[in-house]
Coordinates of C-alpha atoms in Angstrom, one line a residue:
M1 CA -123.5 -130.5 -63.6
T2 CA -123.8 -128.6 -66.9
T3 CA -121.7 -129.6 -69.9
V4 CA -118.7 -127.3 -70.0
A5 CA -116.0 -128.5 -72.3
T6 CA -113.7 -125.6 -71.8
V7 CA -113.4 -123.1 -69.0
T8 CA -111.2 -120.0 -69.3
V9 CA -110.0 -118.2 -66.2
V10 CA -109.0 -114.7 -67.1
G11 CA -106.6 -113.5 -64.5
A12 CA -103.7 -115.6 -63.2
S13 CA -104.3 -114.2 -59.7
L14 CA -104.9 -115.6 -56.2
A15 CA -108.7 -115.5 -57.0
G16 CA -108.2 -117.0 -60.4
L17 CA -105.9 -119.8 -59.1
H18 CA -108.4 -120.7 -56.4
A19 CA -111.2 -120.8 -58.9
A20 CA -109.1 -123.2 -61.1
R21 CA -108.4 -125.3 -58.0
G22 CA -112.1 -125.3 -57.2
L23 CA -113.0 -126.5 -60.7
R24 CA -110.6 -129.5 -60.5
S25 CA -111.5 -130.4 -56.9
Q26 CA -115.2 -130.5 -57.8
G27 CA -114.6 -133.0 -60.6
Y28 CA -114.2 -130.8 -63.6
D29 CA -111.9 -132.7 -66.1
G30 CA -112.3 -130.6 -69.2
R31 CA -110.0 -128.2 -70.8
L32 CA -108.8 -125.4 -68.4
V33 CA -107.1 -122.3 -69.7
I34 CA -105.6 -119.6 -67.5
V35 CA -104.9 -116.3 -69.1
G36 CA -102.6 -113.8 -67.2
E37 CA -101.6 -110.3 -68.3
E38 CA -98.5 -110.6 -66.1
R39 CA -95.6 -112.9 -67.1
H40 CA -95.6 -114.5 -63.7
R41 CA -97.7 -117.5 -62.4
P42 CA -99.9 -116.6 -59.4
Y43 CA -98.0 -115.2 -56.5
D44 CA -98.8 -113.8 -53.0
R45 CA -99.3 -110.0 -53.1
P46 CA -99.4 -109.0 -49.4
P47 CA -95.7 -109.3 -48.9
L48 CA -95.0 -106.9 -51.8
S49 CA -95.6 -103.9 -49.6
K50 CA -93.8 -105.4 -46.6
E51 CA -91.2 -108.2 -46.4
F52 CA -90.4 -107.9 -50.1
L53 CA -89.5 -104.2 -49.9
T54 CA -87.4 -104.6 -46.7
G55 CA -85.4 -107.5 -48.3
E56 CA -86.8 -110.5 -46.5
F57 CA -88.0 -112.1 -49.8
P58 CA -85.0 -112.6 -52.1
T59 CA -86.2 -112.9 -55.7
G60 CA -83.2 -113.8 -57.9
D61 CA -84.1 -112.4 -61.4
G62 CA -87.6 -111.4 -60.3
D63 CA -89.3 -114.8 -60.6
P64 CA -91.7 -115.1 -57.7
G65 CA -90.8 -118.8 -57.6
E66 CA -87.2 -118.3 -56.8
G67 CA -85.3 -117.6 -53.6
P68 CA -86.1 -118.6 -50.0
G69 CA -89.5 -117.5 -48.7
R70 CA -90.7 -117.4 -52.3
L71 CA -93.9 -115.7 -53.3
A72 CA -95.2 -118.3 -55.7
L73 CA -98.6 -119.8 -54.9
T74 CA -98.1 -123.0 -56.9
D75 CA -95.4 -125.5 -57.3
P76 CA -94.6 -127.9 -60.3
E77 CA -96.4 -130.8 -58.7
E78 CA -99.6 -128.9 -58.2
E79 CA -99.4 -127.3 -61.6
A80 CA -99.2 -130.8 -63.1
E81 CA -102.3 -131.9 -61.1
L82 CA -104.1 -128.7 -62.2
D83 CA -103.5 -129.7 -65.9
A84 CA -104.1 -126.2 -67.1
E85 CA -102.9 -124.3 -70.2
W86 CA -101.1 -121.2 -69.1
L87 CA -101.2 -118.2 -71.3
L88 CA -99.0 -115.7 -69.5
G89 CA -98.0 -112.2 -70.6
V90 CA -101.1 -112.1 -72.6
R91 CA -103.9 -109.5 -72.2
A92 CA -107.6 -110.3 -72.6
E93 CA -109.2 -107.6 -74.7
A94 CA -112.8 -108.6 -75.1
L95 CA -115.4 -111.1 -74.1
D96 CA -118.0 -112.1 -76.7
T97 CA -120.5 -114.3 -74.9
A98 CA -122.7 -114.7 -78.0
A99 CA -119.8 -116.3 -79.8
G100 CA -118.4 -118.0 -76.7
E101 CA -115.0 -116.4 -77.2
V102 CA -112.4 -114.5 -75.2
R103 CA -110.4 -112.3 -77.5
L104 CA -106.7 -111.7 -76.7
A105 CA -104.2 -109.1 -77.6
G106 CA -102.6 -109.9 -81.0
G107 CA -105.8 -111.1 -82.5
R108 CA -106.0 -114.6 -81.0
T109 CA -109.4 -115.9 -79.8
L110 CA -110.2 -118.6 -77.3
R111 CA -113.3 -120.7 -77.8
T112 CA -114.8 -121.3 -74.3
D113 CA -117.9 -122.6 -72.7
G114 CA -117.4 -121.0 -69.3
V115 CA -115.5 -118.0 -68.1
V116 CA -114.1 -117.0 -64.7
I117 CA -113.3 -113.3 -64.5
A118 CA -110.5 -112.7 -62.1
T119 CA -108.7 -109.7 -63.6
G120 CA -108.5 -107.9 -60.3
A121 CA -107.9 -104.1 -60.1
T122 CA -105.4 -101.5 -61.2
P123 CA -104.0 -98.6 -59.1
R124 CA -105.6 -95.2 -59.4
T125 CA -103.2 -92.4 -60.4
L126 CA -103.0 -88.7 -59.8
P127 CA -104.4 -86.3 -62.5
F128 CA -101.1 -84.8 -63.5
P129 CA -97.8 -85.8 -65.2
H130 CA -95.7 -88.4 -63.3
P131 CA -92.0 -87.9 -63.7
A132 CA -89.6 -90.8 -63.1
G133 CA -89.4 -91.8 -59.4
V134 CA -93.2 -91.9 -59.0
H135 CA -94.5 -95.4 -58.3
T136 CA -97.6 -97.3 -57.7
L137 CA -97.6 -100.8 -56.1
R138 CA -99.8 -103.6 -57.3
T139 CA -97.8 -106.2 -59.1
L140 CA -94.5 -108.0 -58.5
D141 CA -92.9 -105.9 -61.3
D142 CA -94.1 -102.7 -59.6
A143 CA -92.5 -104.0 -56.3
I144 CA -89.2 -104.9 -58.1
R145 CA -89.0 -101.4 -59.5
L146 CA -89.8 -99.7 -56.2
R147 CA -87.4 -101.9 -54.3
A148 CA -84.6 -101.0 -56.6
A149 CA -85.5 -97.3 -56.3
L150 CA -85.4 -97.4 -52.5
R151 CA -81.9 -99.0 -52.7
A152 CA -80.5 -96.5 -55.3
G153 CA -79.7 -93.7 -52.8
A154 CA -83.2 -92.6 -51.9
A155 CA -83.3 -90.6 -48.7
Q156 CA -86.7 -89.0 -48.6
V157 CA -89.9 -90.8 -49.5
V158 CA -93.4 -89.3 -49.8
V159 CA -96.3 -91.7 -49.8
I160 CA -99.6 -90.3 -51.1
G161 CA -102.5 -92.0 -49.4
A162 CA -102.7 -93.5 -45.9
G163 CA -104.8 -96.6 -46.7
F164 CA -103.5 -100.0 -46.0
I165 CA -101.0 -100.2 -48.9
G166 CA -99.8 -96.6 -48.3
A167 CA -99.3 -97.3 -44.6
E168 CA -97.5 -100.6 -45.2
V169 CA -95.2 -99.0 -47.7
A170 CA -94.4 -96.2 -45.4
S171 CA -93.7 -98.7 -42.6
S172 CA -91.3 -100.6 -44.8
C173 CA -89.5 -97.4 -45.9
A174 CA -89.1 -96.4 -42.3
A175 CA -87.7 -99.8 -41.5
L176 CA -85.1 -99.1 -44.2
G177 CA -84.0 -96.0 -42.4
L178 CA -85.6 -93.5 -44.9
D179 CA -87.2 -90.2 -44.1
V180 CA -90.9 -90.8 -44.8
T181 CA -93.9 -88.5 -45.0
V182 CA -97.4 -89.8 -45.6
V183 CA -100.0 -87.4 -47.2
E184 CA -103.7 -88.2 -46.7
A185 CA -106.5 -86.0 -48.1
A186 CA -109.0 -87.2 -45.4
P187 CA -109.0 -85.8 -41.9
L188 CA -108.0 -89.3 -40.7
P189 CA -106.9 -92.4 -42.5
L190 CA -109.1 -95.5 -42.6
V191 CA -112.3 -93.9 -41.3
P192 CA -114.6 -95.6 -43.8
Q193 CA -113.2 -99.0 -42.7
L194 CA -112.7 -98.5 -39.0
G195 CA -114.7 -95.4 -37.9
E196 CA -113.2 -92.3 -36.3
E197 CA -112.2 -93.6 -32.9
M198 CA -110.2 -96.6 -34.2
A199 CA -108.9 -94.6 -37.1
R200 CA -107.2 -92.3 -34.6
V201 CA -105.5 -95.3 -33.0
C202 CA -104.1 -96.4 -36.4
A203 CA -103.0 -92.9 -37.3
A204 CA -100.9 -92.9 -34.1
L205 CA -98.9 -95.9 -35.4
H206 CA -97.2 -93.6 -38.0
A207 CA -95.8 -91.5 -35.2
R208 CA -94.7 -94.6 -33.4
G209 CA -92.8 -95.6 -36.5
G210 CA -91.1 -92.2 -36.9
V211 CA -93.2 -91.3 -39.9
T212 CA -94.8 -87.9 -40.5
L213 CA -98.5 -88.1 -41.2
L214 CA -100.1 -85.1 -42.8
C215 CA -103.9 -85.4 -42.9
G216 CA -106.4 -83.1 -44.6
A217 CA -103.7 -82.4 -47.2
G218 CA -104.4 -82.3 -50.9
V219 CA -101.8 -82.8 -53.6
A220 CA -101.5 -80.1 -56.2
G221 CA -98.7 -81.5 -58.3
L222 CA -95.4 -83.3 -58.5
R223 CA -92.2 -81.3 -58.9
G224 CA -89.3 -82.3 -61.1
G225 CA -88.4 -82.5 -64.8
G226 CA -87.0 -85.8 -65.7
R227 CA -87.1 -87.1 -62.1
V228 CA -89.3 -86.3 -59.2
T229 CA -87.9 -83.8 -56.6
G230 CA -90.9 -83.0 -54.5
V231 CA -94.6 -83.1 -53.9
E232 CA -96.5 -79.8 -54.0
L233 CA -99.5 -79.6 -51.6
A234 CA -102.7 -77.7 -52.1
D235 CA -101.6 -75.2 -49.4
G236 CA -98.4 -74.4 -51.2
R237 CA -96.0 -76.4 -49.2
V238 CA -93.5 -78.6 -51.1
L239 CA -92.3 -81.8 -49.6
P240 CA -88.8 -82.9 -50.9
A241 CA -88.9 -86.4 -52.3
D242 CA -86.5 -88.8 -54.1
V243 CA -89.2 -91.4 -54.4
V244 CA -93.0 -90.9 -54.4
V245 CA -95.4 -93.8 -53.9
V246 CA -99.0 -93.2 -54.9
G247 CA -101.5 -95.3 -52.9
V248 CA -104.9 -93.7 -53.6
G249 CA -106.9 -96.8 -54.2
V250 CA -107.7 -99.0 -57.1
R251 CA -110.3 -99.4 -59.9
P252 CA -111.5 -102.8 -61.0
A253 CA -110.0 -104.0 -64.3
T254 CA -113.2 -104.2 -66.3
G255 CA -112.3 -102.1 -69.4
W256 CA -111.9 -105.3 -71.5
L257 CA -115.5 -106.2 -70.7
E258 CA -117.1 -103.1 -72.2
G259 CA -119.7 -104.3 -74.8
S260 CA -119.9 -107.8 -73.3
G261 CA -123.4 -107.4 -72.0
L262 CA -122.2 -107.8 -68.4
A263 CA -123.4 -105.3 -65.8
L264 CA -120.4 -103.2 -64.9
D265 CA -120.7 -100.9 -61.9
D266 CA -117.3 -100.3 -60.2
G267 CA -116.8 -104.0 -60.8
V268 CA -118.7 -106.9 -62.4
R269 CA -122.1 -107.2 -60.8
C270 CA -122.9 -110.7 -59.5
D271 CA -125.4 -112.4 -57.4
Q272 CA -124.4 -113.7 -53.9
G273 CA -122.8 -116.7 -55.6
C274 CA -120.4 -114.8 -57.8
V275 CA -122.6 -115.5 -60.8
T276 CA -123.3 -112.8 -63.4
A277 CA -126.5 -112.3 -65.4
L278 CA -124.8 -114.0 -68.4
P279 CA -124.8 -117.8 -68.8
N280 CA -121.6 -119.6 -67.6
V281 CA -119.8 -116.4 -66.5
V282 CA -118.7 -115.9 -62.9
A283 CA -116.4 -113.3 -61.3
V284 CA -114.1 -113.5 -58.3
G285 CA -111.7 -111.4 -56.3
D286 CA -111.2 -107.6 -56.5
V287 CA -113.1 -107.3 -59.8
A288 CA -116.3 -108.9 -58.5
R289 CA -119.2 -106.9 -57.0
L290 CA -121.4 -109.3 -55.1
A291 CA -124.9 -108.9 -53.7
E292 CA -124.4 -108.6 -49.9
P293 CA -126.4 -111.0 -47.8
G294 CA -129.5 -109.6 -46.1
T295 CA -129.3 -106.2 -47.8
A296 CA -130.0 -104.5 -51.1
R297 CA -126.4 -103.5 -51.5
T298 CA -123.6 -104.9 -53.6
V299 CA -120.0 -104.8 -52.4
R300 CA -116.5 -105.3 -53.7
A301 CA -114.1 -106.9 -51.2
E302 CA -110.5 -106.0 -52.0
H303 CA -109.2 -108.5 -49.5
W304 CA -106.9 -111.6 -49.8
T305 CA -109.3 -113.8 -47.9
S306 CA -112.3 -112.9 -50.1
G307 CA -110.3 -113.6 -53.3
M308 CA -109.2 -116.9 -51.9
L309 CA -112.6 -118.2 -50.7
Q310 CA -114.7 -117.0 -53.6
G311 CA -113.0 -119.3 -56.0
A312 CA -114.5 -122.6 -54.8
V313 CA -118.0 -121.1 -54.6
A314 CA -117.8 -119.6 -58.1
A315 CA -116.5 -122.9 -59.5
R316 CA -119.3 -124.9 -58.0
N317 CA -122.0 -122.5 -59.3
L318 CA -120.3 -122.3 -62.8
L319 CA -120.4 -126.1 -63.1
A320 CA -124.0 -126.2 -61.8
G321 CA -125.2 -123.6 -64.3
S322 CA -126.8 -121.6 -61.6
T323 CA -126.3 -120.4 -58.0
V324 CA -126.5 -123.4 -55.8
E325 CA -124.2 -122.0 -53.1
P326 CA -124.0 -118.4 -51.9
F327 CA -120.7 -116.8 -50.8
E328 CA -121.3 -116.0 -47.1
A329 CA -117.8 -115.7 -45.6
L330 CA -117.3 -112.8 -43.3
P331 CA -115.1 -110.0 -44.8
C332 CA -111.7 -110.2 -43.2
F333 CA -108.4 -108.5 -43.6
W334 CA -105.1 -107.8 -41.9
S335 CA -102.3 -105.3 -42.2
D336 CA -98.8 -105.2 -40.7
Q337 CA -97.6 -101.7 -39.9
Y338 CA -94.7 -100.5 -37.7
G339 CA -94.4 -103.8 -35.9
A340 CA -98.1 -104.0 -35.2
R341 CA -100.6 -106.5 -36.7
I342 CA -104.0 -105.0 -37.4
Q343 CA -106.8 -107.6 -37.9
Y344 CA -110.4 -106.8 -38.9
A345 CA -113.5 -108.9 -39.6
G346 CA -117.1 -108.2 -40.2
R347 CA -119.4 -105.6 -41.7
R348 CA -119.2 -102.4 -39.7
A349 CA -121.6 -99.6 -40.8
P350 CA -121.7 -95.9 -40.0
G351 CA -123.3 -95.4 -36.6
D352 CA -122.1 -98.7 -35.1
T353 CA -120.5 -98.3 -31.7
V354 CA -117.2 -99.7 -30.7
R355 CA -116.4 -101.4 -27.4
V356 CA -112.9 -102.4 -26.2
L357 CA -112.9 -105.9 -24.8
E358 CA -109.3 -106.1 -23.7
G359 CA -106.2 -103.9 -23.7
D360 CA -106.1 -100.1 -23.9
P361 CA -105.8 -98.3 -27.3
A362 CA -104.6 -95.2 -25.5
D363 CA -101.4 -96.8 -24.2
G364 CA -100.1 -97.7 -27.6
G365 CA -100.3 -101.5 -26.9
G366 CA -102.4 -104.2 -28.3
F367 CA -106.2 -104.4 -27.8
L368 CA -109.3 -106.2 -29.0
A369 CA -112.5 -104.4 -29.8
V370 CA -116.0 -105.2 -31.1
Y371 CA -118.4 -103.1 -33.2
E372 CA -122.0 -103.3 -32.2
R373 CA -125.5 -102.2 -33.4
D374 CA -128.5 -102.5 -31.2
G375 CA -126.4 -104.6 -28.8
M376 CA -125.5 -107.1 -31.6
P377 CA -121.9 -107.6 -32.9
T378 CA -121.2 -106.5 -36.4
A379 CA -117.4 -106.5 -36.7
A380 CA -114.2 -107.1 -34.7
L381 CA -110.9 -105.3 -34.6
G382 CA -107.7 -106.4 -33.0
I383 CA -104.1 -105.0 -32.8
D384 CA -101.5 -107.5 -31.7
R385 CA -104.2 -109.8 -30.3
P386 CA -104.2 -112.7 -32.9
R387 CA -105.6 -115.5 -30.7
P388 CA -108.5 -113.6 -29.0
F389 CA -109.2 -112.0 -32.4
T390 CA -109.5 -115.3 -34.1
R391 CA -111.9 -116.5 -31.4
L392 CA -114.0 -113.4 -31.7
R393 CA -114.1 -113.6 -35.5
R394 CA -115.4 -117.2 -35.2
E395 CA -118.1 -116.1 -32.8
L396 CA -119.0 -113.2 -35.1
A397 CA -119.3 -115.6 -38.1
R398 CA -121.8 -117.7 -36.1
A399 CA -123.8 -114.8 -34.7
P400 CA -127.0 -113.5 -36.3
Q401 CA -126.5 -110.2 -38.1
P402 CA -128.5 -107.1 -37.1
A403 CA -131.1 -105.8 -39.5
G404 CA -130.8 -102.5 -41.3
R405 CA -127.3 -102.9 -42.7

């Protein structure tokens, strides 16, 4: 183990928390500092687009640690065991690896021997002015604002983007009895992730939930002066809206790392063990772009499971001073939409075929499917098939992966 007197985790996120836990569980007893731009300690993000919006996660004054079914990922006992210095509501502005410093807003600097980059990502926005009533959803504070807007007399909601966040928000709004339209620029939602055949199945969920899905529709602008009144489409149609939610993807939060010497390419470039080219600097979660096993590609996995599991691997490699353990976990995600649970695991590529193992996607019920290449499984997809999906995911994790990915 290398001598690391101080480790600074930049990003009080799920990934940052698990990296901090990994450091302590692997015997690190030095100074541990956790810097978070948000004022909250780490909390669970997936419920923000689902149970939180529909009212199943009471929050008191907005503290994720309050209320039944709380969102907080830590409790006072664990925080005491973690023995970290928490700097919350503080933005990191630069990383100077030559000086061994993290520079914070307000001029403060932190002397550090090791750095875990866990700053996640920020929502993309539309390239025109956003009047009041237009929301993105990434943070707890975003969710608090959106939840209040949905309860302040909103009747018509337009969601721009039919990815997982957009679909989950649309589902939640429909559950609240609102009139919801989803606008998607692509011919079908989720084609890059699921392929055309399965994307059609997921698109049908919107109709099942009473939501209008407009695919192949571009957005030309937002109507309204002080407050949004509608969404103007590229074909001239105007969709009335009291609330607009923009869910058109995210960009990794790497602006503060410009000039650091790190390789930045839609994320922080790392080897397969979350280790960057700079000494004692690792990256985890949505901001990390890792070398993919068995290929020349690098990938960023914007999934809860990746953020959670990368922490321990990155911590071990940081303490070792080099990559002694690769991150090999299979990509895995889930999404709850319109009463259906979608689960996916694996590394599907264009051209992979899909085979349904049980159920029938055409009848609107649950099913289990496997993606294959040259007769070998590459990924699994299940809708409302949690137990068989879990078995298939485990089999997939043990199976050899086909060449040519």
